[in-house]
Structure formats: structure tokens, C-alpha cells
Short mmCIF file of C-alpha atoms in Angstrom, two decimals:
data_model
loop_
_atom_site.label_atom_id
_atom_site.label_comp_id
_atom_site.label_asym_id
_atom_site.label_seq_id
_atom_site.Cartn_x
_atom_site.Cartn_y
_atom_site.Cartn_z
CA MET D 1 0.00 0.00 0.00
CA PHE D 2 1.07 3.56 -0.67
CA ARG D 3 -0.51 6.94 -0.09
CA LEU D 4 -1.63 9.41 -2.76
CA VAL D 5 -2.34 13.04 -1.96
CA GLU D 6 -3.65 14.01 -5.37
CA ARG D 7 -3.62 13.10 -9.05
CA PHE D 8 -4.26 15.50 -11.90
CA PHE D 9 -3.45 16.37 -15.51
CA SER D 10 -1.42 19.50 -16.17
CA LEU D 11 1.85 20.66 -17.71
CA GLN D 12 5.20 19.93 -16.13
CA GLY D 13 6.06 23.21 -14.47
CA GLU D 14 9.76 22.84 -13.63
CA GLY D 15 13.07 21.48 -14.80
CA LYS D 16 14.13 19.91 -18.07
CA TYR D 17 10.64 19.00 -19.26
CA ALA D 18 8.85 22.21 -18.29
CA GLY D 19 5.84 22.73 -20.52
CA VAL D 20 5.32 19.05 -21.38
CA PRO D 21 1.76 17.74 -20.84
CA SER D 22 2.00 15.48 -17.80
CA TYR D 23 -0.22 13.50 -15.47
CA PHE D 24 0.84 13.92 -11.84
CA LEU D 25 0.70 11.35 -9.07
CA ARG D 26 1.60 13.07 -5.80
CA THR D 27 2.46 10.68 -2.98
CA GLY D 28 2.12 11.46 0.71
CA GLY D 29 5.00 11.44 3.18
CA CYS D 30 8.61 12.58 3.07
CA ASN D 31 11.85 11.87 4.89
CA LEU D 32 12.73 15.59 4.94
CA HIS D 33 10.80 18.63 6.21
CA CYS D 34 12.80 21.63 4.88
CA PRO D 35 11.67 24.33 7.33
CA GLY D 36 14.18 26.73 5.79
CA PHE D 37 12.02 27.22 2.72
CA GLY D 38 9.69 29.15 5.00
CA THR D 39 6.23 28.35 3.67
CA GLU D 40 3.89 28.88 6.62
CA TYR D 41 0.79 26.79 7.25
CA GLU D 42 -1.42 25.93 10.19
CA VAL D 43 -2.23 22.66 11.97
CA ALA D 44 -4.84 22.80 14.75
CA GLY D 45 -3.95 26.41 15.50
CA GLU D 46 -0.19 25.78 15.43
CA ARG D 47 1.88 27.69 12.88
CA ARG D 48 4.41 25.50 11.06
CA ARG D 49 7.03 26.08 8.37
CA GLY D 50 8.07 23.81 5.54
CA CYS D 51 8.29 23.49 1.78
CA ASP D 52 5.59 24.59 -0.67
CA THR D 53 4.07 21.09 -0.75
CA TRP D 54 3.61 20.89 3.02
CA PHE D 55 0.20 19.25 2.49
CA ALA D 56 2.02 16.19 1.06
CA VAL D 57 4.81 16.16 3.65
CA ASP D 58 3.28 16.80 7.06
CA ARG D 59 1.52 13.66 8.28
CA ALA D 60 -0.93 15.82 10.16
CA PHE D 61 -2.79 15.81 6.84
CA ALA D 62 -2.57 12.03 6.30
CA GLU D 63 -6.28 11.48 6.97
CA SER D 64 -7.02 13.19 3.67
CA TRP D 65 -4.55 11.07 1.69
CA GLU D 66 -5.82 8.21 -0.46
CA SER D 67 -4.64 4.67 0.40
CA VAL D 68 -3.78 2.74 -2.78
CA GLU D 69 -3.94 -1.01 -2.21
CA ASP D 70 -4.96 -2.26 -5.65
CA ALA D 71 -2.51 -1.49 -8.46
CA ARG D 72 -4.78 -2.96 -11.14
CA ARG D 73 -7.62 -0.68 -10.14
CA LEU D 74 -5.45 2.44 -10.26
CA LEU D 75 -3.95 1.40 -13.61
CA ALA D 76 -7.45 0.84 -15.02
CA GLU D 77 -8.48 4.31 -13.85
CA LEU D 78 -5.36 5.78 -15.44
CA ASP D 79 -6.06 3.94 -18.70
CA GLU D 80 -9.52 5.51 -18.75
CA THR D 81 -8.09 8.96 -17.97
CA PHE D 82 -5.47 8.69 -20.72
CA GLU D 83 -8.16 7.61 -23.19
CA GLU D 84 -10.13 10.73 -22.31
CA ILE D 85 -7.00 12.85 -22.74
CA GLY D 86 -6.49 11.29 -26.17
CA TYR D 87 -2.82 10.37 -25.86
CA LEU D 88 -0.27 9.06 -23.38
CA PRO D 89 1.06 12.03 -21.40
CA HIS D 90 4.25 11.90 -19.41
CA VAL D 91 3.61 10.76 -15.85
CA VAL D 92 5.33 12.65 -13.03
CA ILE D 93 5.50 10.84 -9.70
CA THR D 94 6.19 13.45 -7.06
CA GLY D 95 5.54 14.10 -3.39
CA GLY D 96 6.48 14.40 -0.66
CA GLU D 97 9.18 11.87 -1.48
CA PRO D 98 7.81 9.12 -3.74
CA LEU D 99 10.78 6.78 -3.38
CA ILE D 100 9.95 6.04 0.26
CA TYR D 101 7.50 3.63 -1.39
CA GLY D 102 10.08 2.26 -3.82
CA SER D 103 10.00 -1.28 -2.38
CA ASP D 104 6.24 -1.38 -1.93
CA ALA D 105 4.67 -4.05 -4.16
CA THR D 106 1.60 -1.99 -5.06
CA PHE D 107 3.65 1.09 -5.88
CA TYR D 108 6.05 -0.88 -8.05
CA SER D 109 3.20 -2.62 -9.87
CA VAL D 110 1.79 0.78 -10.83
CA VAL D 111 5.19 1.99 -12.05
CA SER D 112 5.99 -1.18 -13.99
CA GLY D 113 2.48 -1.25 -15.46
CA LEU D 114 2.87 2.28 -16.75
CA VAL D 115 6.32 1.52 -18.16
CA GLU D 116 4.90 -1.52 -19.97
CA ARG D 117 2.26 0.75 -21.51
CA GLY D 118 4.99 2.94 -22.97
CA VAL D 119 4.49 5.82 -20.53
CA ARG D 120 7.50 8.03 -19.85
CA ILE D 121 7.84 8.41 -16.07
CA THR D 122 9.74 11.08 -14.19
CA PHE D 123 10.40 10.72 -10.48
CA GLU D 124 10.68 14.03 -8.64
CA THR D 125 12.95 12.98 -5.76
CA ASN D 126 15.18 14.61 -3.18
CA GLY D 127 17.88 12.06 -3.99
CA THR D 128 18.21 10.58 -0.51
CA VAL D 129 16.38 7.27 -1.03
CA GLU D 130 18.24 4.69 -3.12
CA PRO D 131 16.03 2.61 -5.44
CA ASP D 132 16.70 -1.12 -5.63
CA PHE D 133 17.34 -1.22 -9.37
CA ALA D 134 18.32 -4.90 -9.35
CA ASN D 135 15.07 -6.17 -7.84
CA PHE D 136 12.82 -3.48 -9.33
CA PRO D 137 14.19 -3.09 -12.88
CA ALA D 138 11.36 -0.88 -14.20
CA TYR D 139 13.01 1.99 -12.33
CA CYS D 140 15.92 1.73 -14.78
CA ARG D 141 13.55 2.95 -17.51
CA CYS D 142 12.51 6.09 -15.62
CA VAL D 143 13.80 9.66 -15.54
CA PHE D 144 15.02 10.98 -12.19
CA ALA D 145 14.69 14.70 -11.50
CA LEU D 146 17.10 15.03 -8.59
CA SER D 147 15.71 17.93 -6.59
CA LEU D 148 18.50 18.00 -4.04
CA LYS D 149 18.18 20.29 -1.06
CA LEU D 150 20.84 22.85 -0.23
CA SER D 151 21.53 24.50 3.13
CA ASN D 152 18.69 27.00 2.64
CA SER D 153 16.29 24.08 3.16
CA GLY D 154 17.15 24.03 6.85
CA GLU D 155 18.15 20.36 6.66
CA VAL D 156 21.64 19.31 7.80
CA ARG D 157 24.00 18.10 5.09
CA GLU D 158 24.07 14.50 6.28
CA ARG D 159 20.31 14.22 5.79
CA ARG D 160 20.12 15.83 2.36
CA ILE D 161 23.26 14.68 0.49
CA HIS D 162 23.76 10.93 -0.03
CA PRO D 163 26.61 10.36 -2.53
CA ARG D 164 26.07 6.59 -2.86
CA THR D 165 22.39 7.07 -3.72
CA LEU D 166 23.21 9.70 -6.33
CA LYS D 167 25.86 7.53 -7.98
CA SER D 168 23.50 4.55 -8.04
CA ILE D 169 20.79 6.59 -9.77
CA ALA D 170 23.30 7.98 -12.27
CA ALA D 171 24.55 4.47 -13.07
CA ASN D 172 21.12 2.87 -13.51
CA ALA D 173 18.47 5.40 -14.54
CA SER D 174 17.63 6.02 -18.18
CA GLU D 175 18.10 9.74 -17.56
CA TYR D 176 18.72 12.09 -14.65
CA PHE D 177 19.34 15.78 -13.99
CA LEU D 178 19.87 18.07 -11.01
CA LYS D 179 17.34 20.67 -9.91
CA PHE D 180 17.93 23.16 -7.09
CA THR D 181 15.59 25.63 -5.40
CA ILE D 182 17.67 28.63 -4.39
CA ASP D 183 17.18 32.16 -3.10
CA ARG D 184 18.96 35.48 -3.25
CA MET D 185 20.52 35.08 0.20
CA LEU D 186 22.08 31.72 -0.69
CA ILE D 187 23.50 33.21 -3.87
CA ASP D 188 24.83 36.40 -2.26
CA SER D 189 26.54 34.43 0.52
CA GLY D 190 28.45 32.32 -2.00
CA ARG D 191 26.96 29.14 -0.58
CA ALA D 192 24.89 28.34 -3.67
CA GLU D 193 27.98 28.25 -5.88
CA LYS D 194 29.98 26.21 -3.36
CA GLU D 195 27.26 23.69 -2.52
CA ILE D 196 26.24 23.04 -6.12
CA ALA D 197 29.91 22.62 -7.10
CA GLU D 198 30.27 20.00 -4.36
CA ILE D 199 27.32 18.03 -5.72
CA ARG D 200 28.60 18.33 -9.27
CA GLY D 201 31.75 16.68 -7.99
CA ILE D 202 29.59 13.62 -7.30
CA LEU D 203 27.64 13.87 -10.58
CA PRO D 204 29.93 15.75 -13.01
CA GLU D 205 27.87 14.82 -16.10
CA ALA D 206 24.51 16.00 -14.78
CA GLU D 207 22.68 18.96 -16.28
CA VAL D 208 21.92 21.59 -13.63
CA PHE D 209 18.63 23.48 -13.39
CA CYS D 210 18.10 26.24 -10.82
CA MET D 211 14.77 27.76 -9.86
CA PRO D 212 13.73 30.47 -7.40
CA VAL D 213 12.34 29.83 -3.92
CA GLY D 214 8.73 31.00 -3.58
CA GLU D 215 5.34 29.46 -2.95
CA SER D 216 3.33 32.26 -4.60
CA ARG D 217 3.62 35.05 -7.17
CA SER D 218 4.07 37.52 -4.33
CA THR D 219 7.18 35.71 -3.03
CA ILE D 220 8.83 34.19 -6.10
CA TRP D 221 9.72 37.59 -7.57
CA ARG D 222 12.05 38.24 -4.62
CA ASN D 223 14.44 35.59 -5.93
CA ASP D 224 13.84 35.08 -9.65
CA ARG D 225 16.21 37.73 -11.02
CA ALA D 226 19.04 36.67 -8.71
CA VAL D 227 18.63 33.05 -9.83
CA PHE D 228 18.42 34.14 -13.48
CA GLU D 229 21.73 36.00 -13.22
CA PHE D 230 23.32 33.17 -11.21
CA CYS D 231 22.55 30.74 -14.05
CA MET D 232 24.09 33.10 -16.58
CA ARG D 233 27.33 33.31 -14.56
CA HIS D 234 27.72 29.57 -14.08
CA ASN D 235 26.28 28.12 -17.31
CA TYR D 236 23.34 26.49 -15.54
CA ARG D 237 19.79 26.21 -16.87
CA TYR D 238 17.17 28.55 -15.41
CA SER D 239 13.90 26.85 -14.53
CA ASP D 240 10.89 28.97 -13.80
CA ARG D 241 7.91 27.63 -11.83
CA LEU D 242 5.02 27.67 -14.27
CA HIS D 243 2.29 26.55 -11.88
CA ILE D 244 3.04 29.38 -9.49
CA ARG D 245 3.27 31.95 -12.28
CA VAL D 246 -0.01 30.86 -13.88
CA PHE D 247 -2.12 29.67 -10.94
CA ASP D 248 -0.42 31.31 -7.92
CA MET D 249 -0.43 27.95 -6.10
CA THR D 250 1.18 24.49 -6.08
CA GLN D 251 -1.72 22.20 -5.17
CA GLY D 252 -3.85 20.45 -7.79
CA VAL D 253 -2.33 22.22 -10.80
#
């Protein structure tokens, strides 16, 4: 069994495949909390801070998550949805952290079933959970968007950077790339340059995409120009955040 927070059809909003029609499966639960990103939300009158998908991370919201116990049923529903769409869109499995379910039989059956149907799957992962490629070979045919967290996430380095996991993904995945969420302060301090260079030392062949911190239109503008100029200086790819620009939110779009 695994937990789904939401599923919806949209465009990929970030990274290498921004703009590509994609069907999203957002899983519930994460092994990181990232309070440094500073998105504020409330639980039973208590103010908390986390990332912009706090509703898929904080287990205080788990009662609203869907429990998926039957892979065949979900695949049948997806087949019907794709028929209504009229073509096979990319499928983005995001979270939370989807790979916490990587060894779950139901989760893997959904992934392998989609791969067998010819669906291109991208995992949006923080890069800290190592897939078992030998025992779950369908993962070898997936794209891994490695959304690694830097020090501005508020997580300590030992929790957010796992070199062995990154090397395993690079050696086994059909495709992978790095994606960082950074802000003006991290850039101005010099830490963004230093921390990304350290990670590139682990994955020297990976393309690098950088996008601005911000959970809404009113906050993303504080960092977008600094990230834009940072990418120009270091020959990285700038990734905007289309869902926030268009819808001013991150949930259900």
C-alpha cells in the first residue's frame, strides 16, 4: 500500500521538461521537512514552516490522503483517464518523497504497469532514497529529476546529500538531472555556488537546473532575477515555476 495526496493532468512546471503535458501522481510522506524554505501553514492552530508542498509532507494531513492497495484498479483508472486525454502524457510521480514507497509491491506494480504501456515516467525525488534497481528493474527505464536540497532548506548536510544514492541513480536510470531551489541570500553568501559545485563533484555529467524559492507570485519575484543571473554566470539552466506563475499555487495544478 502507498498513499496518494492528489492526481491530476497538467503541464510539467519545472526542470528539463517544463511545458510538457503530464499527469501527476503526488504521494504522501517525506523523509525531509525543509523548514528553511519558509512556507507557513497551520495545523490545529499551530503555525508551522516547511516546503511549498507541506500538504504532502506533514503527516498531520494524512487522513485526507488516499490509500492505494490495488494497483490494477489504479492502472485501469489511469487507462480511462489517458483515453479521455487522447494520448499518453508523461507521468510525473512526485511528493512528498515518492521513493519512500520504492520497495512497496503496489507502488512498483503501478510503475511497472505504466512503463509496460509505454508511458515516460519522471520521479521528482530529493535524492536521498536509493532505489533497488536490481530487484525493481522498471526503475531503470525512468527519468530521475534530482531535486537535491541545499543548506537554505534548513536540513543538515548528512540528511540531504547521499553520494552513494546519487551515484546509483546515475549508473542505472535512463536519464537524470539536477534541480535546485535557491534564493537570493544563498547566492549572495556564495553558498549556492559552493554547494552546487560539491554536488557536481559527485555527478559531473549531470545537467543543472536552478529555480527560485517561492510558494506564490508575491514571493517568487524576490528571488527570480538573482537566480536568473546566477545561471548566466555559471552556465546552468534557469527553470521557472510555471504553476506558481499561472495559478499562484502548487496544489492540484
